Coordinates of C-alpha atoms in Angstrom, one line a residue:
M1 CA -2.4 44.2 -1.6
F2 CA -2.2 47.7 -3.3
L3 CA -2.8 49.3 0.1
W4 CA 0.0 47.3 1.7
L5 CA 2.5 48.4 -1.1
L6 CA 1.3 52.0 -0.8
L7 CA 1.9 52.1 2.9
L8 CA 5.3 50.5 2.6
S9 CA 6.4 53.1 0.1
F10 CA 6.1 55.8 2.8
A11 CA 7.9 53.8 5.4
P12 CA 11.5 54.9 6.2
G13 CA 14.2 52.8 4.7
V14 CA 11.9 51.4 1.9
R15 CA 13.2 53.2 -1.2
M16 CA 14.6 52.3 -4.6
Y17 CA 18.4 52.0 -4.7
E18 CA 20.1 55.2 -6.0
L19 CA 23.8 55.5 -6.7
P20 CA 25.3 58.1 -4.3
E21 CA 26.6 61.3 -5.7
G22 CA 30.3 61.2 -6.5
K23 CA 30.3 57.4 -6.4
N24 CA 32.1 56.2 -9.6
D25 CA 31.6 53.0 -11.4
V26 CA 33.9 50.3 -10.0
F27 CA 34.8 49.3 -13.6
I28 CA 36.2 52.8 -14.2
K29 CA 38.6 52.4 -11.3
N30 CA 39.7 48.8 -12.2
S31 CA 41.4 48.6 -15.6
C32 CA 41.8 45.2 -17.2
P33 CA 45.3 43.7 -17.4
A34 CA 47.1 43.8 -20.7
F35 CA 48.2 40.2 -20.2
L36 CA 45.5 37.8 -18.9
T37 CA 46.6 36.1 -15.6
F38 CA 44.7 33.7 -13.4
T39 CA 43.7 34.6 -9.8
N40 CA 43.8 31.5 -7.6
V41 CA 40.9 30.8 -5.3
A42 CA 40.2 27.6 -3.3
Y43 CA 37.0 26.4 -1.6
A44 CA 35.8 23.2 0.1
A45 CA 33.3 21.1 -1.9
G46 CA 29.6 22.0 -1.2
V47 CA 29.9 25.7 -0.9
T48 CA 28.4 28.3 -3.2
V49 CA 31.1 30.1 -5.1
E50 CA 30.7 33.6 -6.4
L51 CA 33.2 34.9 -9.0
A52 CA 33.1 38.6 -9.7
C53 CA 34.1 40.1 -13.0
L54 CA 36.4 42.8 -11.6
C55 CA 37.0 44.6 -14.8
K56 CA 35.6 45.3 -18.2
P57 CA 35.7 48.1 -20.9
H58 CA 33.2 50.8 -20.2
Q59 CA 31.5 50.3 -23.6
V60 CA 30.6 46.7 -22.7
H61 CA 27.2 46.5 -21.0
S62 CA 27.0 42.7 -20.6
V63 CA 29.5 39.9 -20.1
A64 CA 29.7 36.2 -20.7
W65 CA 31.5 33.6 -18.7
F66 CA 33.8 30.9 -20.1
F67 CA 35.1 27.7 -18.6
R68 CA 37.7 25.0 -19.3
K69 CA 39.3 22.4 -17.1
H70 CA 42.9 22.7 -15.9
H71 CA 45.4 21.8 -18.7
E72 CA 42.7 21.7 -21.4
K73 CA 43.5 23.4 -24.6
A74 CA 42.1 26.8 -25.4
E75 CA 39.9 25.3 -28.2
Q76 CA 38.0 23.4 -25.5
T77 CA 36.9 26.6 -23.7
R78 CA 33.1 26.6 -23.5
A79 CA 30.8 29.5 -22.9
F80 CA 28.1 30.0 -20.2
S81 CA 25.1 32.2 -20.7
S82 CA 22.4 33.5 -18.3
H83 CA 20.0 30.9 -19.8
D84 CA 22.1 28.0 -18.6
G85 CA 20.7 26.3 -15.5
G86 CA 19.6 29.3 -13.6
G87 CA 20.9 27.8 -10.4
H88 CA 17.5 26.4 -9.5
N89 CA 18.0 22.6 -10.2
T90 CA 20.6 22.1 -7.5
Q91 CA 20.0 18.4 -7.3
R92 CA 21.7 17.7 -10.6
H93 CA 25.4 17.2 -10.8
D94 CA 26.2 18.8 -14.2
L95 CA 27.8 22.2 -13.9
R96 CA 25.4 24.1 -16.2
S97 CA 22.4 23.2 -14.0
R98 CA 24.1 24.7 -10.9
L99 CA 25.4 28.0 -12.1
K100 CA 23.7 31.4 -12.3
I101 CA 24.9 34.7 -13.7
R102 CA 23.8 37.6 -11.6
L103 CA 24.7 41.0 -13.0
F104 CA 28.4 40.5 -13.9
N105 CA 29.1 37.8 -11.3
L106 CA 29.0 34.0 -11.7
L107 CA 27.5 31.8 -8.9
I108 CA 28.2 28.1 -8.7
H109 CA 25.8 26.4 -6.3
R110 CA 27.1 23.4 -4.4
A111 CA 30.5 23.4 -6.1
E112 CA 32.0 20.0 -6.7
V113 CA 35.6 18.8 -7.2
D114 CA 35.0 18.4 -11.0
D115 CA 34.1 22.1 -11.2
S116 CA 37.7 23.0 -10.7
G117 CA 39.2 24.8 -13.7
I118 CA 39.7 28.2 -15.4
Y119 CA 36.8 30.6 -15.3
M120 CA 37.0 33.8 -17.5
C121 CA 34.6 36.7 -17.9
G122 CA 34.6 38.4 -21.3
S123 CA 32.5 39.5 -24.3
I124 CA 30.5 37.2 -26.6
K125 CA 33.4 37.8 -29.1
R126 CA 35.7 35.9 -26.7
D127 CA 37.6 39.0 -25.6
F128 CA 38.6 37.9 -22.0
F129 CA 38.7 40.6 -19.3
Y130 CA 39.4 38.7 -16.0
A131 CA 40.2 35.1 -15.1
Y132 CA 40.1 32.8 -12.1
D133 CA 41.9 29.6 -11.3
V134 CA 39.3 27.8 -9.2
D135 CA 40.2 24.9 -7.0
I136 CA 37.4 22.9 -5.3
Q137 CA 38.8 20.5 -2.7
E138 CA 36.9 17.6 -1.0
A139 CA 37.0 18.0 2.8
E140 CA 37.7 15.0 5.0
M141 CA 38.3 14.5 8.7
S142 CA 41.8 13.1 8.1
S143 CA 44.7 14.3 6.1
T144 CA 45.7 10.8 4.9
G145 CA 45.2 11.8 1.3
V146 CA 47.8 14.6 1.5
V147 CA 50.3 12.3 3.2
K148 CA 49.9 9.7 0.5
A149 CA 50.4 12.3 -2.2
V150 CA 53.6 13.6 -0.7
A151 CA 54.9 10.0 -0.2
A152 CA 54.2 9.2 -3.9
D153 CA 56.1 12.3 -5.1
R154 CA 59.0 11.6 -2.6
K155 CA 59.3 8.0 -4.1
R156 CA 59.2 9.5 -7.6
W157 CA 61.9 12.1 -6.9
G158 CA 64.0 9.9 -4.6
E159 CA 64.2 12.9 -2.2
P160 CA 61.8 15.3 -0.5
P161 CA 59.7 16.8 -3.4
P162 CA 60.5 20.3 -4.5
Y163 CA 57.5 21.8 -2.8
Q164 CA 56.1 22.4 0.7
L165 CA 52.5 21.8 1.7
T166 CA 50.6 23.9 4.3
V167 CA 47.0 24.0 5.4
A168 CA 45.3 27.4 5.8
H169 CA 42.6 27.1 8.4
H170 CA 39.5 29.2 8.8
P171 CA 38.6 30.4 12.3
W172 CA 36.7 28.1 14.5
S173 CA 32.9 28.5 14.2
V174 CA 30.7 29.3 17.1
C175 CA 28.9 26.4 18.7
D176 CA 26.3 25.2 16.2
R177 CA 23.7 24.4 18.9
C178 CA 22.6 25.9 22.2
G179 CA 21.1 24.3 25.2
V180 CA 22.2 20.8 24.0
P181 CA 25.6 19.4 23.1
G182 CA 26.9 20.9 19.9
E183 CA 30.0 21.1 17.7
Q184 CA 32.5 23.6 16.4
V185 CA 33.9 23.3 13.0
R186 CA 37.1 24.6 11.3
L187 CA 37.9 24.1 7.6
G188 CA 41.4 23.9 6.3
V189 CA 42.4 24.3 2.6
C190 CA 45.6 22.8 1.2
Y191 CA 48.2 25.1 -0.3
V192 CA 51.5 24.4 -2.0
Q193 CA 54.6 26.5 -2.1
S194 CA 57.2 26.0 -4.8
K195 CA 59.4 27.9 -7.2
Y196 CA 58.2 25.7 -10.0
L197 CA 54.6 27.0 -10.0
H198 CA 53.5 28.6 -13.3
V199 CA 54.1 32.4 -13.3
R200 CA 50.8 33.1 -14.9
Y201 CA 48.9 32.1 -11.8
H202 CA 48.9 34.3 -8.7
G203 CA 47.5 34.2 -5.2
S204 CA 47.5 36.2 -2.0
R205 CA 51.1 35.1 -1.3
K206 CA 54.1 34.9 -3.6
R207 CA 54.8 31.4 -5.0
M208 CA 52.0 29.8 -2.9
L209 CA 48.8 28.5 -4.5
S210 CA 46.2 25.9 -3.7
C211 CA 47.1 22.3 -4.1
G212 CA 44.7 21.8 -7.0
S213 CA 45.7 24.8 -8.9
G214 CA 46.4 24.7 -12.6
A215 CA 49.8 26.1 -11.8
V216 CA 51.0 22.9 -10.3
P217 CA 53.4 21.2 -12.8
G218 CA 52.5 17.8 -14.2
E219 CA 55.7 16.4 -12.7
F220 CA 54.1 16.6 -9.3
A221 CA 52.0 13.6 -10.1
G222 CA 51.0 12.7 -6.5
L223 CA 49.9 16.3 -5.8
R224 CA 48.0 16.6 -9.2
E225 CA 46.0 13.5 -8.5
L226 CA 45.0 14.6 -5.0
K227 CA 41.2 15.0 -4.7
S228 CA 40.6 15.2 -0.9
A229 CA 43.0 18.0 -0.1
A230 CA 40.8 20.0 2.3
T231 CA 40.4 19.0 6.0
V232 CA 37.7 19.6 8.5
E233 CA 38.2 19.6 12.2
V234 CA 35.4 19.2 14.7
R235 CA 35.3 19.6 18.5
E236 CA 32.5 19.2 20.9
C237 CA 30.9 22.2 22.7
H238 CA 28.0 23.1 25.0
V239 CA 26.7 26.6 25.5
A240 CA 23.6 28.0 27.1
C241 CA 20.9 29.6 24.9
P242 CA 20.7 33.4 25.1
T243 CA 17.9 35.1 26.9
P244 CA 15.1 35.6 24.3
S245 CA 14.7 39.2 23.5
K246 CA 12.4 40.8 20.9
T247 CA 13.9 43.2 18.4
K248 CA 12.1 46.5 18.3
S249 CA 11.0 47.4 14.8
S250 CA 10.4 51.0 13.8
S251 CA 7.3 52.7 15.1
D252 CA 6.1 53.4 11.6
M253 CA 6.4 49.8 10.5
R254 CA 4.7 48.6 13.7
A255 CA 1.9 51.0 13.1
I256 CA 1.4 49.8 9.6
K257 CA 1.4 46.1 10.7
D258 CA -1.1 46.9 13.5
F259 CA -3.3 48.7 11.0
L260 CA -3.3 45.8 8.6
G261 CA -3.8 43.2 11.4
L262 CA -0.3 41.8 11.1
G263 CA 1.1 43.0 14.4
S264 CA 0.8 39.7 16.1
L265 CA 2.9 37.8 13.6
D266 CA 6.2 36.4 15.0
E267 CA 9.0 37.8 12.9
S268 CA 11.5 35.3 14.3
A269 CA 9.4 32.2 13.5
T270 CA 11.3 29.2 12.0
S271 CA 10.9 28.9 8.2
L272 CA 9.1 25.9 6.9
S273 CA 9.6 24.0 3.6
F274 CA 8.6 20.7 2.0
Q275 CA 10.6 18.5 -0.3
N276 CA 9.7 15.4 -2.3
H277 CA 12.5 13.2 -3.7
P278 CA 12.6 9.8 -5.4
A279 CA 14.3 7.0 -3.6
G280 CA 17.6 5.6 -4.9
S281 CA 19.1 8.9 -6.0
D282 CA 21.4 11.4 -4.3
L283 CA 19.8 14.3 -2.4
T284 CA 21.2 17.5 -0.9
I285 CA 19.3 19.7 1.6
S286 CA 20.5 23.2 2.2
C287 CA 19.8 25.4 5.2
P288 CA 18.2 28.7 4.1
G289 CA 20.4 31.7 4.6
A290 CA 23.5 29.7 5.5
R291 CA 27.0 30.4 4.2
F292 CA 30.1 28.2 4.3
N293 CA 31.6 30.3 7.1
M294 CA 28.6 30.0 9.4
A295 CA 27.9 27.4 12.0
V296 CA 25.2 25.1 10.8
A297 CA 23.8 21.9 12.5
W298 CA 21.2 19.4 11.5
D299 CA 18.6 17.4 13.5
R300 CA 16.2 14.7 12.4
G301 CA 13.3 15.1 14.7
S302 CA 14.8 15.3 18.2
E303 CA 17.9 13.3 17.2
P304 CA 21.0 15.4 16.4
I305 CA 23.1 14.6 13.3
Y306 CA 26.7 15.1 14.5
R307 CA 29.6 15.5 12.1
L308 CA 31.8 13.3 14.2
K309 CA 29.5 10.4 13.5
H310 CA 28.6 11.1 9.9
A311 CA 31.8 12.7 8.5
A312 CA 33.8 11.1 5.6
R313 CA 37.2 9.8 6.6
S314 CA 39.9 8.9 4.0
N315 CA 41.1 6.0 6.2
D316 CA 37.7 4.4 6.3
S317 CA 36.7 1.8 3.8
A318 CA 32.9 2.4 4.2
I319 CA 31.7 5.9 3.2
P320 CA 28.8 7.2 5.3
R321 CA 25.5 7.4 3.4
I322 CA 24.5 10.6 5.3
T323 CA 27.1 13.3 5.6
I324 CA 27.4 17.1 6.1
D325 CA 29.7 18.6 3.4
G326 CA 32.0 21.6 3.5
G327 CA 29.1 23.8 2.5
N328 CA 27.0 22.7 5.5
N329 CA 24.6 20.9 3.3
L330 CA 23.0 17.6 4.4
R331 CA 23.7 15.0 1.8
F332 CA 22.1 11.6 1.2
K333 CA 24.0 9.1 -1.0
P334 CA 21.5 7.8 -1.9
A335 CA 18.2 8.8 -0.3
K336 CA 16.0 6.0 1.1
V337 CA 12.3 5.8 1.9
E338 CA 13.1 5.5 5.6
D339 CA 14.9 9.0 5.4
S340 CA 11.5 10.6 5.3
G341 CA 10.9 12.9 8.3
V342 CA 11.3 16.4 9.7
Y343 CA 14.8 17.9 9.6
T344 CA 15.7 21.0 11.5
C345 CA 18.7 23.1 10.7
W346 CA 20.5 25.4 13.2
L347 CA 22.1 28.6 12.1
Q348 CA 24.7 30.3 14.3
G349 CA 23.4 28.4 17.3
E350 CA 19.7 29.1 16.8
R351 CA 16.9 27.0 15.1
A352 CA 16.5 28.5 11.6
A353 CA 14.3 26.2 9.5
E354 CA 12.4 23.0 9.2
V355 CA 12.4 20.8 6.2
H356 CA 9.6 18.2 5.8
L357 CA 11.1 15.5 3.6
L358 CA 9.2 12.8 1.8
V359 CA 11.3 10.2 0.0
H360 CA 9.1 8.1 -2.2
D361 CA 9.5 5.1 -4.6
L362 CA 9.4 5.7 -8.3
W363 CA 6.3 4.5 -10.2
G364 CA 6.8 1.0 -11.5
N365 CA 9.2 -0.2 -8.8
S366 CA 8.1 -3.5 -7.3
R367 CA 8.3 -3.0 -3.6
S368 CA 6.2 -5.0 -1.1
V369 CA 4.4 -3.4 1.8
F370 CA 6.3 -5.8 4.0
D371 CA 9.6 -4.0 3.1
D372 CA 8.4 -0.9 4.9
P373 CA 10.1 -0.9 8.4
E374 CA 7.1 0.9 9.9
F375 CA 4.7 -1.8 8.7
W376 CA 5.4 -4.2 11.5
D377 CA 5.1 -1.5 14.1
A378 CA 1.8 -0.4 12.7
L379 CA 0.6 -4.0 12.6
N380 CA 1.7 -4.6 16.2
T381 CA -0.1 -1.5 17.3
G382 CA -3.2 -2.4 15.4
L383 CA -3.3 -5.9 16.9
K384 CA -3.0 -4.4 20.4
V385 CA -5.8 -2.0 19.9
Y386 CA -7.9 -4.8 18.4
G387 CA -7.2 -7.0 21.4
V388 CA -8.1 -4.2 23.9
M389 CA -11.4 -3.4 22.0
S390 CA -12.2 -7.1 21.8
G391 CA -11.7 -7.4 25.5
V392 CA -13.9 -4.5 26.2
F393 CA -16.6 -5.8 23.9
A394 CA -16.4 -9.3 25.5
G395 CA -16.6 -7.7 29.0
L396 CA -19.7 -5.7 28.0
L397 CA -21.3 -8.8 26.5
L398 CA -20.6 -10.8 29.6
I399 CA -22.2 -8.1 31.8
K400 CA -25.2 -8.0 29.5
T401 CA -25.5 -11.8 29.7
V402 CA -25.3 -11.8 33.5
V403 CA -27.9 -9.1 33.7
Q404 CA -30.3 -10.8 31.3
F405 CA -30.1 -14.4 32.5
V406 CA -29.3 -14.1 36.2
I407 CA -30.4 -10.8 37.7
E408 CA -33.6 -10.2 35.8
P409 CA -35.0 -13.8 36.3
Q410 CA -34.2 -13.5 40.0
N411 CA -36.1 -10.2 40.3
A412 CA -39.0 -11.7 38.5
H413 CA -39.1 -14.7 40.8
D414 CA -39.1 -12.4 43.9
D415 CA -42.1 -10.6 42.5

């Protein structure tokens, strides 16, 4: 191990990070505003949100993050520390278990609609430096929810509501599979434009903020109660797989690997992971290295899981149990024992990882063996094998009997 680290230290490109000369601290360039305003950002539910603390006084060496829901009082603001959650227990739904503070930035893993609110970075003395107005929108295949919200406000006002809605679409993704039929995905986030938006909130365009922003007045009741504002569009695609080509590593690294006997390892091998999960509770599986703006697909064994068949639609009464959310995560609501199997995720049209999932019953649950759907198949196979073996045994016994009582006495009589 020591020899491996020693050899790597002499390889080009393997060095400790050093700040380039003449490169100033970003916090020296960005001065904090005298009056705290809220920068509006909007995401689809399921993505990993990263909020950067863009300014702080130079004498402050660490920051804390604070949160309150939209339209809550300032006294209800609560603080987050680096000891909260750690971002590792991503199966839980409470916010503290899904956040992580990295340097001065706040990461929210698998953001949910209830995570929408005001996020502020500041000192432990509650001196706030920078603030975000975060809007997490549930993505659906249909925009029925937006239409109903506008209709409710139109009925309330007796005329077209004093705002205009628009959907900002991301570019179409690449085909998420190659060699087999795949899908292309495009996410759209709902935005509202009105002169009645709160002036303390600002976005990339003047008087236009996301539909779930805290700047939306309470009089826009239909818009304020809207949860599924984001939309997802899916279309079919089919592309050929690219010709496999091996990426040439540096000669020094290749020489080191050959010296250590690691030269034959496949650097492009699919990653492998194992997960255990109790049945009856929700489960989310993420594709390693995937981001919300990448093309991600999921297969169970050799069967593709297409969004067009497993997407949530606002005009459907039945919600699919297995869905792919806006963050490209595979979600089970809830997970069942029969969901156990091997799941493969595609990343940018190439196979990226395999997840071996085992969903098990909790101890103490009274579950009969006859409830297992594979029991009857196993029993049928066992009976067939037993029948074949019994037939072979009976045939051999018959041959032995014929030889013993027919052929041998006849030979003895001839003698």
